[in-house]
Amino acid sequence: MVDRRVRVVDSHTEGEPTRLVIEGGPSLGSGPLAERRARFQREFDDFRRFAILEPRGHSAVVGALLCEPVDPDCVAGLIFFNNEGYLGMCGHASIGAAVTLAHLGRIAPGSHRIETPVGVVGVELVDRNLACVDNVPSRRHLANVEIEVEDVGRVRGDVAWGGNWFFLTEDAGGEIAFDNIDALTRRAEAIKRALAAAQVTGDDGAPIDHVEFFGRPSRRDADSRNFVLCPGGAYDRSPCGTGTSAKLACLAVEGELAPGASWRQESVIGSLFSACYRLDAQGRVIPTISGRAYVTAEATLVRDADDPFADGLMG
């Protein structure tokens, strides 16, 4: 017996998938998106699992629930979720959502504002595939943190906020390349466990749920190549919008990248984000992340109440 139908549009941003829920999502009421995200997590986590986990999705899919914004100047509100839980901000999914909304005829090329649980972001839709996101203020929280990692040894890096919490390090222990993903994943997972054991956190004890390695690029037009381990154990196919924002914050505080200067971040699969930053009136780093997204599917997800895996296989 069918008890739910949900309309979604899938896209990928520089290789990383987004599933935008446009009809049939949970009713979260009104109020700030942070409060609605908390209600989503508290009362409707079965929907998260249903929408993106196997057999309808897979571990790399990031979901975005389209919501009515509080601010009437915003074209949409977005609540982001993945195979493990909920995200504050997601750069690639914001780009994907903007391109999807244009695909649906809901926005046109130009400047727009989108609400997220951690603040309002600006989106410039350049054309049908290219979008630029002005992210939330980003900053380095801790510098040159050293931790002892089991079976790895000493690792040093920075803790920074780019809409999510990151540990950024050049201690990848090997080449940042597609054929080295399994080894990079194991090392990043070990670092994440070590950070938790050493009680290295973000603000107010917030867990560091992303680990980001940096190394030499393979593309001649890139400044750096990264590997990002996301919450839930999946790696980011894109160069990671919030991770690139965290990197810009670290470069800015070290004086290694000037406001307005370009930083081109390559992903582990070879895709590219172009980035820069400006300083706001309070001197905070405001990153701009640019990338391309492509719509890949329009679908209706069906939940059959008799299906033993109706709410997903894991998570």
mmCIF file of C-alpha atoms in Angstrom:
data_model
loop_
_atom_site.group_PDB
_atom_site.id
_atom_site.type_symbol
_atom_site.label_atom_id
_atom_site.label_comp_id
_atom_site.label_asym_id
_atom_site.label_seq_id
_atom_site.Cartn_x
_atom_site.Cartn_y
_atom_site.Cartn_z
ATOM 1 C CA MET A 1 0.000 0.000 0.000
ATOM 2 C CA VAL A 2 1.475 3.327 -1.060
ATOM 3 C CA ASP A 3 1.475 5.836 1.805
ATOM 4 C CA ARG A 4 3.803 8.553 0.476
ATOM 5 C CA ARG A 5 4.791 10.135 -2.820
ATOM 6 C CA VAL A 6 7.557 12.699 -2.896
ATOM 7 C CA ARG A 7 8.620 14.772 -5.890
ATOM 8 C CA VAL A 8 12.359 15.355 -6.228
ATOM 9 C CA VAL A 9 14.826 16.750 -8.759
ATOM 10 C CA ASP A 10 18.350 15.339 -8.780
ATOM 11 C CA SER A 11 21.461 17.187 -9.903
ATOM 12 C CA HIS A 12 25.196 17.020 -9.494
ATOM 13 C CA THR A 13 27.566 19.894 -8.788
ATOM 14 C CA GLU A 14 31.044 19.173 -10.114
ATOM 15 C CA GLY A 15 30.278 15.475 -9.574
ATOM 16 C CA GLU A 16 28.636 15.628 -6.121
ATOM 17 C CA PRO A 17 24.923 14.693 -6.103
ATOM 18 C CA THR A 18 22.058 16.736 -4.661
ATOM 19 C CA ARG A 19 18.448 15.637 -4.288
ATOM 20 C CA LEU A 20 16.092 18.620 -3.938
ATOM 21 C CA VAL A 21 12.752 17.746 -2.349
ATOM 22 C CA ILE A 22 10.176 20.025 -3.957
ATOM 23 C CA GLU A 23 6.874 18.365 -2.981
ATOM 24 C CA GLY A 24 5.734 15.906 -0.341
ATOM 25 C CA GLY A 25 8.278 16.647 2.382
ATOM 26 C CA PRO A 26 7.456 16.860 6.083
ATOM 27 C CA SER A 27 5.460 19.820 7.354
ATOM 28 C CA LEU A 28 7.826 21.718 9.638
ATOM 29 C CA GLY A 29 5.731 24.811 10.305
ATOM 30 C CA SER A 30 7.166 28.307 10.244
ATOM 31 C CA GLY A 31 9.941 30.072 12.111
ATOM 32 C CA PRO A 32 13.733 30.149 11.728
ATOM 33 C CA LEU A 33 15.236 27.370 9.638
ATOM 34 C CA ALA A 34 17.471 26.302 12.536
ATOM 35 C CA GLU A 35 14.327 25.555 14.547
ATOM 36 C CA ARG A 36 12.707 23.766 11.614
ATOM 37 C CA ARG A 37 15.838 21.684 11.095
ATOM 38 C CA ALA A 38 15.710 20.680 14.771
ATOM 39 C CA ARG A 39 12.091 19.610 14.345
ATOM 40 C CA PHE A 40 12.988 17.707 11.170
ATOM 41 C CA GLN A 41 15.672 15.822 13.086
ATOM 42 C CA ARG A 42 13.510 15.240 16.148
ATOM 43 C CA GLU A 43 10.229 14.204 14.529
ATOM 44 C CA PHE A 44 10.809 13.268 10.885
ATOM 45 C CA ASP A 45 14.179 11.544 10.647
ATOM 46 C CA ASP A 46 12.438 8.629 8.913
ATOM 47 C CA PHE A 47 11.896 10.979 5.960
ATOM 48 C CA ARG A 48 15.627 11.716 5.731
ATOM 49 C CA ARG A 49 16.378 8.012 5.524
ATOM 50 C CA PHE A 50 13.545 7.377 3.064
ATOM 51 C CA ALA A 51 14.603 10.185 0.722
ATOM 52 C CA ILE A 52 18.330 9.552 0.249
ATOM 53 C CA LEU A 53 19.423 6.152 1.537
ATOM 54 C CA GLU A 54 19.387 2.904 -0.391
ATOM 55 C CA PRO A 55 17.347 1.573 -2.131
ATOM 56 C CA ARG A 56 16.315 5.025 -3.474
ATOM 57 C CA GLY A 57 19.679 6.725 -3.053
ATOM 58 C CA HIS A 58 23.204 6.053 -1.804
ATOM 59 C CA SER A 59 25.717 7.299 0.756
ATOM 60 C CA ALA A 60 27.005 10.253 -1.298
ATOM 61 C CA VAL A 61 23.598 11.855 -1.937
ATOM 62 C CA VAL A 62 22.970 15.123 -0.099
ATOM 63 C CA GLY A 63 19.340 16.051 0.346
ATOM 64 C CA ALA A 64 17.930 19.565 0.394
ATOM 65 C CA LEU A 65 14.392 20.186 1.603
ATOM 66 C CA LEU A 66 12.816 23.192 -0.125
ATOM 67 C CA CYS A 67 11.082 25.380 2.490
ATOM 68 C CA GLU A 68 9.290 28.698 2.638
ATOM 69 C CA PRO A 69 11.817 31.301 3.813
ATOM 70 C CA VAL A 70 11.169 33.610 6.754
ATOM 71 C CA ASP A 71 12.786 36.550 4.974
ATOM 72 C CA PRO A 72 10.519 37.674 2.109
ATOM 73 C CA ASP A 73 13.607 38.807 0.179
ATOM 74 C CA CYS A 74 14.776 35.183 -0.073
ATOM 75 C CA VAL A 75 13.617 33.013 -2.969
ATOM 76 C CA ALA A 76 13.795 29.800 -0.945
ATOM 77 C CA GLY A 77 14.797 28.150 2.290
ATOM 78 C CA LEU A 78 16.920 24.996 2.267
ATOM 79 C CA ILE A 79 17.526 22.401 4.974
ATOM 80 C CA PHE A 80 20.400 20.059 4.130
ATOM 81 C CA PHE A 81 20.741 16.421 5.180
ATOM 82 C CA ASN A 82 22.888 13.402 4.324
ATOM 83 C CA ASN A 83 23.312 9.712 5.092
ATOM 84 C CA GLU A 84 24.205 10.397 8.733
ATOM 85 C CA GLY A 85 22.202 13.450 9.742
ATOM 86 C CA TYR A 86 21.867 17.172 9.098
ATOM 87 C CA LEU A 87 24.213 19.881 7.788
ATOM 88 C CA GLY A 88 24.328 23.566 8.600
ATOM 89 C CA MET A 89 25.242 24.706 5.116
ATOM 90 C CA CYS A 90 26.179 22.935 1.889
ATOM 91 C CA GLY A 91 27.871 24.834 -0.927
ATOM 92 C CA HIS A 92 27.520 22.272 -3.687
ATOM 93 C CA ALA A 93 23.852 21.674 -2.806
ATOM 94 C CA SER A 94 23.150 25.428 -2.840
ATOM 95 C CA ILE A 95 24.592 25.626 -6.346
ATOM 96 C CA GLY A 96 22.616 22.540 -7.345
ATOM 97 C CA ALA A 97 19.417 23.934 -5.862
ATOM 98 C CA ALA A 98 19.819 27.243 -7.711
ATOM 99 C CA VAL A 99 20.324 25.467 -11.036
ATOM 100 C CA THR A 100 17.360 23.196 -10.267
ATOM 101 C CA LEU A 101 15.085 26.122 -9.399
ATOM 102 C CA ALA A 102 16.026 27.714 -12.723
ATOM 103 C CA HIS A 103 15.348 24.401 -14.484
ATOM 104 C CA LEU A 104 11.860 24.463 -12.926
ATOM 105 C CA GLY A 105 11.279 28.059 -14.044
ATOM 106 C CA ARG A 106 11.147 29.396 -10.481
ATOM 107 C CA ILE A 107 14.132 31.749 -10.766
ATOM 108 C CA ALA A 108 15.996 33.410 -13.629
ATOM 109 C CA PRO A 109 19.676 34.318 -14.037
ATOM 110 C CA GLY A 110 20.616 37.070 -11.617
ATOM 111 C CA SER A 111 21.162 37.645 -7.906
ATOM 112 C CA HIS A 112 19.104 35.781 -5.314
ATOM 113 C CA ARG A 113 19.084 35.109 -1.571
ATOM 114 C CA ILE A 114 18.552 31.698 0.048
ATOM 115 C CA GLU A 115 17.977 30.950 3.730
ATOM 116 C CA THR A 116 19.852 28.115 5.424
ATOM 117 C CA PRO A 117 19.888 26.960 9.063
ATOM 118 C CA VAL A 118 23.148 28.885 9.637
ATOM 119 C CA GLY A 119 22.221 32.094 7.836
ATOM 120 C CA VAL A 120 21.293 33.689 4.536
ATOM 121 C CA VAL A 121 23.568 33.114 1.548
ATOM 122 C CA GLY A 122 23.645 34.972 -1.742
ATOM 123 C CA VAL A 123 23.471 33.101 -5.032
ATOM 124 C CA GLU A 124 24.334 34.581 -8.412
ATOM 125 C CA LEU A 125 22.905 32.390 -11.163
ATOM 126 C CA VAL A 126 25.151 33.204 -14.113
ATOM 127 C CA ASP A 127 23.546 30.880 -16.645
ATOM 128 C CA ARG A 128 21.623 27.615 -16.731
ATOM 129 C CA ASN A 129 24.518 25.697 -15.148
ATOM 130 C CA LEU A 130 26.906 28.140 -13.487
ATOM 131 C CA ALA A 131 26.183 29.632 -10.052
ATOM 132 C CA CYS A 132 28.225 31.542 -7.477
ATOM 133 C CA VAL A 133 27.424 31.291 -3.755
ATOM 134 C CA ASP A 134 28.310 34.021 -1.261
ATOM 135 C CA ASN A 135 28.687 31.829 1.804
ATOM 136 C CA VAL A 136 28.209 32.576 5.491
ATOM 137 C CA PRO A 137 31.139 34.260 7.309
ATOM 138 C CA SER A 138 33.996 31.782 7.611
ATOM 139 C CA ARG A 139 36.924 31.722 10.029
ATOM 140 C CA ARG A 140 39.822 29.776 11.427
ATOM 141 C CA HIS A 141 39.057 28.583 14.947
ATOM 142 C CA LEU A 142 42.302 26.817 15.920
ATOM 143 C CA ALA A 143 45.725 26.899 14.256
ATOM 144 C CA ASN A 144 48.448 24.236 14.095
ATOM 145 C CA VAL A 145 46.618 21.674 16.191
ATOM 146 C CA GLU A 146 48.694 18.528 16.737
ATOM 147 C CA ILE A 147 47.080 15.191 17.523
ATOM 148 C CA GLU A 148 48.332 11.637 17.847
ATOM 149 C CA VAL A 149 46.456 9.351 15.459
ATOM 150 C CA GLU A 150 46.430 5.585 15.953
ATOM 151 C CA ASP A 151 48.381 3.710 13.240
ATOM 152 C CA VAL A 152 49.227 7.084 11.643
ATOM 153 C CA GLY A 153 51.311 9.123 14.091
ATOM 154 C CA ARG A 154 51.390 12.877 14.644
ATOM 155 C CA VAL A 155 49.149 14.965 12.426
ATOM 156 C CA ARG A 156 48.961 18.754 12.376
ATOM 157 C CA GLY A 157 46.243 20.978 10.976
ATOM 158 C CA ASP A 158 43.760 23.800 11.493
ATOM 159 C CA VAL A 159 40.165 23.798 12.679
ATOM 160 C CA ALA A 160 37.946 26.162 10.689
ATOM 161 C CA TRP A 161 34.294 26.999 10.075
ATOM 162 C CA GLY A 162 32.925 27.375 6.548
ATOM 163 C CA GLY A 163 29.282 26.567 7.306
ATOM 164 C CA ASN A 164 30.360 23.221 8.806
ATOM 165 C CA TRP A 165 33.343 22.343 11.021
ATOM 166 C CA PHE A 166 36.541 21.143 9.339
ATOM 167 C CA PHE A 167 39.957 19.835 10.273
ATOM 168 C CA LEU A 168 42.249 20.917 7.432
ATOM 169 C CA THR A 169 45.653 19.317 6.984
ATOM 170 C CA GLU A 170 48.340 18.642 4.405
ATOM 171 C CA ASP A 171 49.212 15.372 6.186
ATOM 172 C CA ALA A 172 47.313 13.170 3.736
ATOM 173 C CA GLY A 173 49.853 10.382 3.976
ATOM 174 C CA GLY A 174 49.732 9.735 0.242
ATOM 175 C CA GLU A 175 48.703 11.142 -3.099
ATOM 176 C CA ILE A 176 45.323 12.885 -3.318
ATOM 177 C CA ALA A 177 43.994 10.960 -6.275
ATOM 178 C CA PHE A 178 40.936 8.971 -7.295
ATOM 179 C CA ASP A 179 42.751 5.636 -7.105
ATOM 180 C CA ASN A 180 43.812 6.389 -3.507
ATOM 181 C CA ILE A 181 40.345 7.125 -2.107
ATOM 182 C CA ASP A 182 40.134 4.055 0.142
ATOM 183 C CA ALA A 183 43.424 4.872 1.880
ATOM 184 C CA LEU A 184 42.517 8.550 2.220
ATOM 185 C CA THR A 185 39.160 7.597 3.702
ATOM 186 C CA ARG A 186 40.733 5.303 6.308
ATOM 187 C CA ARG A 187 43.250 7.970 7.314
ATOM 188 C CA ALA A 188 40.568 10.681 7.537
ATOM 189 C CA GLU A 189 38.327 8.438 9.654
ATOM 190 C CA ALA A 190 41.247 7.748 12.019
ATOM 191 C CA ILE A 191 41.920 11.498 12.325
ATOM 192 C CA LYS A 192 38.255 12.159 13.048
ATOM 193 C CA ARG A 193 38.297 9.585 15.864
ATOM 194 C CA ALA A 194 41.505 11.098 17.255
ATOM 195 C CA LEU A 195 40.022 14.598 17.244
ATOM 196 C CA ALA A 196 37.034 13.371 19.226
ATOM 197 C CA ALA A 197 39.255 11.466 21.685
ATOM 198 C CA ALA A 198 41.453 14.538 22.197
ATOM 199 C CA GLN A 199 38.335 16.701 22.629
ATOM 200 C CA VAL A 200 39.317 19.023 19.800
ATOM 201 C CA THR A 201 36.083 20.733 18.811
ATOM 202 C CA GLY A 202 34.518 23.771 17.250
ATOM 203 C CA ASP A 203 32.563 26.391 19.166
ATOM 204 C CA ASP A 204 30.673 25.225 22.260
ATOM 205 C CA GLY A 205 31.982 21.682 21.893
ATOM 206 C CA ALA A 206 30.636 21.251 18.355
ATOM 207 C CA PRO A 207 32.085 18.075 16.803
ATOM 208 C CA ILE A 208 34.445 18.393 13.859
ATOM 209 C CA ASP A 209 32.542 16.305 11.343
ATOM 210 C CA HIS A 210 34.580 16.960 8.175
ATOM 211 C CA VAL A 211 38.256 16.133 7.542
ATOM 212 C CA GLU A 212 39.960 17.809 4.588
ATOM 213 C CA PHE A 213 43.315 16.921 3.051
ATOM 214 C CA PHE A 214 45.205 19.258 0.716
ATOM 215 C CA GLY A 215 47.954 18.553 -1.766
ATOM 216 C CA ARG A 216 49.381 19.416 -5.164
ATOM 217 C CA PRO A 217 46.839 19.793 -7.991
ATOM 218 C CA SER A 218 46.812 17.607 -11.079
ATOM 219 C CA ARG A 219 45.276 20.394 -13.191
ATOM 220 C CA ARG A 220 47.443 23.238 -14.437
ATOM 221 C CA ASP A 221 44.623 25.717 -13.769
ATOM 222 C CA ALA A 222 44.223 24.754 -10.075
ATOM 223 C CA ASP A 223 45.996 26.004 -6.948
ATOM 224 C CA SER A 224 45.397 22.939 -4.812
ATOM 225 C CA ARG A 225 43.708 19.521 -4.764
ATOM 226 C CA ASN A 226 41.636 18.279 -1.852
ATOM 227 C CA PHE A 227 39.959 15.214 -0.417
ATOM 228 C CA VAL A 228 37.042 15.765 1.945
ATOM 229 C CA LEU A 229 35.546 13.102 4.201
ATOM 230 C CA CYS A 230 31.943 14.018 4.991
ATOM 231 C CA PRO A 231 29.842 12.923 7.979
ATOM 232 C CA GLY A 232 28.640 9.388 7.404
ATOM 233 C CA GLY A 233 31.858 8.243 5.723
ATOM 234 C CA ALA A 234 31.250 9.354 2.117
ATOM 235 C CA TYR A 235 33.839 11.464 0.320
ATOM 236 C CA ASP A 236 32.925 14.667 -1.484
ATOM 237 C CA ARG A 237 33.160 14.324 -5.258
ATOM 238 C CA SER A 238 33.179 18.112 -5.614
ATOM 239 C CA PRO A 239 35.881 20.347 -4.124
ATOM 240 C CA CYS A 240 33.384 20.997 -1.264
ATOM 241 C CA GLY A 241 31.911 24.484 -0.958
ATOM 242 C CA THR A 242 32.042 24.782 2.830
ATOM 243 C CA GLY A 243 35.471 23.115 2.882
ATOM 244 C CA THR A 244 36.822 25.555 0.317
ATOM 245 C CA SER A 245 35.333 28.377 2.402
ATOM 246 C CA ALA A 246 37.165 27.069 5.469
ATOM 247 C CA LYS A 247 40.379 26.963 3.427
ATOM 248 C CA LEU A 248 39.919 30.569 2.319
ATOM 249 C CA ALA A 249 39.499 31.613 5.953
ATOM 250 C CA CYS A 250 42.817 29.966 6.819
ATOM 251 C CA LEU A 251 44.598 31.498 3.823
ATOM 252 C CA ALA A 252 43.183 34.919 4.695
ATOM 253 C CA VAL A 253 44.343 34.906 8.323
ATOM 254 C CA GLU A 254 47.823 33.780 7.248
ATOM 255 C CA GLY A 255 48.019 36.572 4.650
ATOM 256 C CA GLU A 256 48.493 34.019 1.858
ATOM 257 C CA LEU A 257 45.487 35.137 -0.198
ATOM 258 C CA ALA A 258 44.327 38.737 -0.584
ATOM 259 C CA PRO A 259 40.674 39.786 -0.729
ATOM 260 C CA GLY A 260 39.388 39.418 -4.287
ATOM 261 C CA ALA A 261 42.250 37.148 -5.378
ATOM 262 C CA SER A 262 41.256 33.889 -7.047
ATOM 263 C CA TRP A 263 41.723 30.439 -5.515
ATOM 264 C CA ARG A 264 40.950 27.450 -7.748
ATOM 265 C CA GLN A 265 40.255 24.297 -5.782
ATOM 266 C CA GLU A 266 40.436 20.905 -7.494
ATOM 267 C CA SER A 267 38.589 17.890 -6.079
ATOM 268 C CA VAL A 268 39.845 14.331 -5.725
ATOM 269 C CA ILE A 269 37.992 13.428 -8.965
ATOM 270 C CA GLY A 270 39.449 16.404 -10.867
ATOM 271 C CA SER A 271 36.470 18.796 -10.847
ATOM 272 C CA LEU A 272 36.968 22.472 -9.957
ATOM 273 C CA PHE A 273 35.528 25.311 -7.891
ATOM 274 C CA SER A 274 36.672 28.903 -8.406
ATOM 275 C CA ALA A 275 36.724 30.887 -5.171
ATOM 276 C CA CYS A 276 37.606 34.236 -3.676
ATOM 277 C CA TYR A 277 36.623 36.229 -0.604
ATOM 278 C CA ARG A 278 35.843 39.716 0.593
ATOM 279 C CA LEU A 279 35.910 41.237 4.067
ATOM 280 C CA ASP A 280 32.647 42.585 5.455
ATOM 281 C CA ALA A 281 32.294 45.647 7.682
ATOM 282 C CA GLN A 282 33.246 43.549 10.731
ATOM 283 C CA GLY A 283 36.355 42.220 8.994
ATOM 284 C CA ARG A 284 34.888 38.748 8.561
ATOM 285 C CA VAL A 285 35.790 36.528 5.606
ATOM 286 C CA ILE A 286 32.867 36.164 3.178
ATOM 287 C CA PRO A 287 33.755 33.466 0.626
ATOM 288 C CA THR A 288 32.320 33.233 -2.883
ATOM 289 C CA ILE A 289 32.314 29.750 -4.408
ATOM 290 C CA SER A 290 31.576 29.206 -8.102
ATOM 291 C CA GLY A 291 30.800 25.904 -9.799
ATOM 292 C CA ARG A 292 28.625 24.168 -12.370
ATOM 293 C CA ALA A 293 25.618 21.955 -11.716
ATOM 294 C CA TYR A 294 23.548 19.805 -14.047
ATOM 295 C CA VAL A 295 20.063 18.391 -13.562
ATOM 296 C CA THR A 296 20.156 14.603 -13.874
ATOM 297 C CA ALA A 297 16.612 13.419 -13.055
ATOM 298 C CA GLU A 298 13.067 14.375 -12.144
ATOM 299 C CA ALA A 299 11.328 11.679 -10.138
ATOM 300 C CA THR A 300 8.562 10.725 -7.731
ATOM 301 C CA LEU A 301 9.779 8.687 -4.784
ATOM 302 C CA VAL A 302 7.252 6.124 -3.592
ATOM 303 C CA ARG A 303 6.994 4.677 -0.091
ATOM 304 C CA ASP A 304 5.155 1.373 0.094
ATOM 305 C CA ALA A 305 4.043 0.650 3.657
ATOM 306 C CA ASP A 306 4.530 -3.081 3.044
ATOM 307 C CA ASP A 307 8.165 -2.629 1.963
ATOM 308 C CA PRO A 308 10.508 -3.965 4.696
ATOM 309 C CA PHE A 309 13.049 -1.312 3.627
ATOM 310 C CA ALA A 310 10.546 1.511 3.219
ATOM 311 C CA ASP A 311 12.648 3.907 5.298
ATOM 312 C CA GLY A 312 16.035 3.000 3.868
ATOM 313 C CA LEU A 313 18.695 0.403 4.567
ATOM 314 C CA MET A 314 21.007 2.331 6.906
ATOM 315 C CA GLY A 315 21.585 5.614 8.675
#
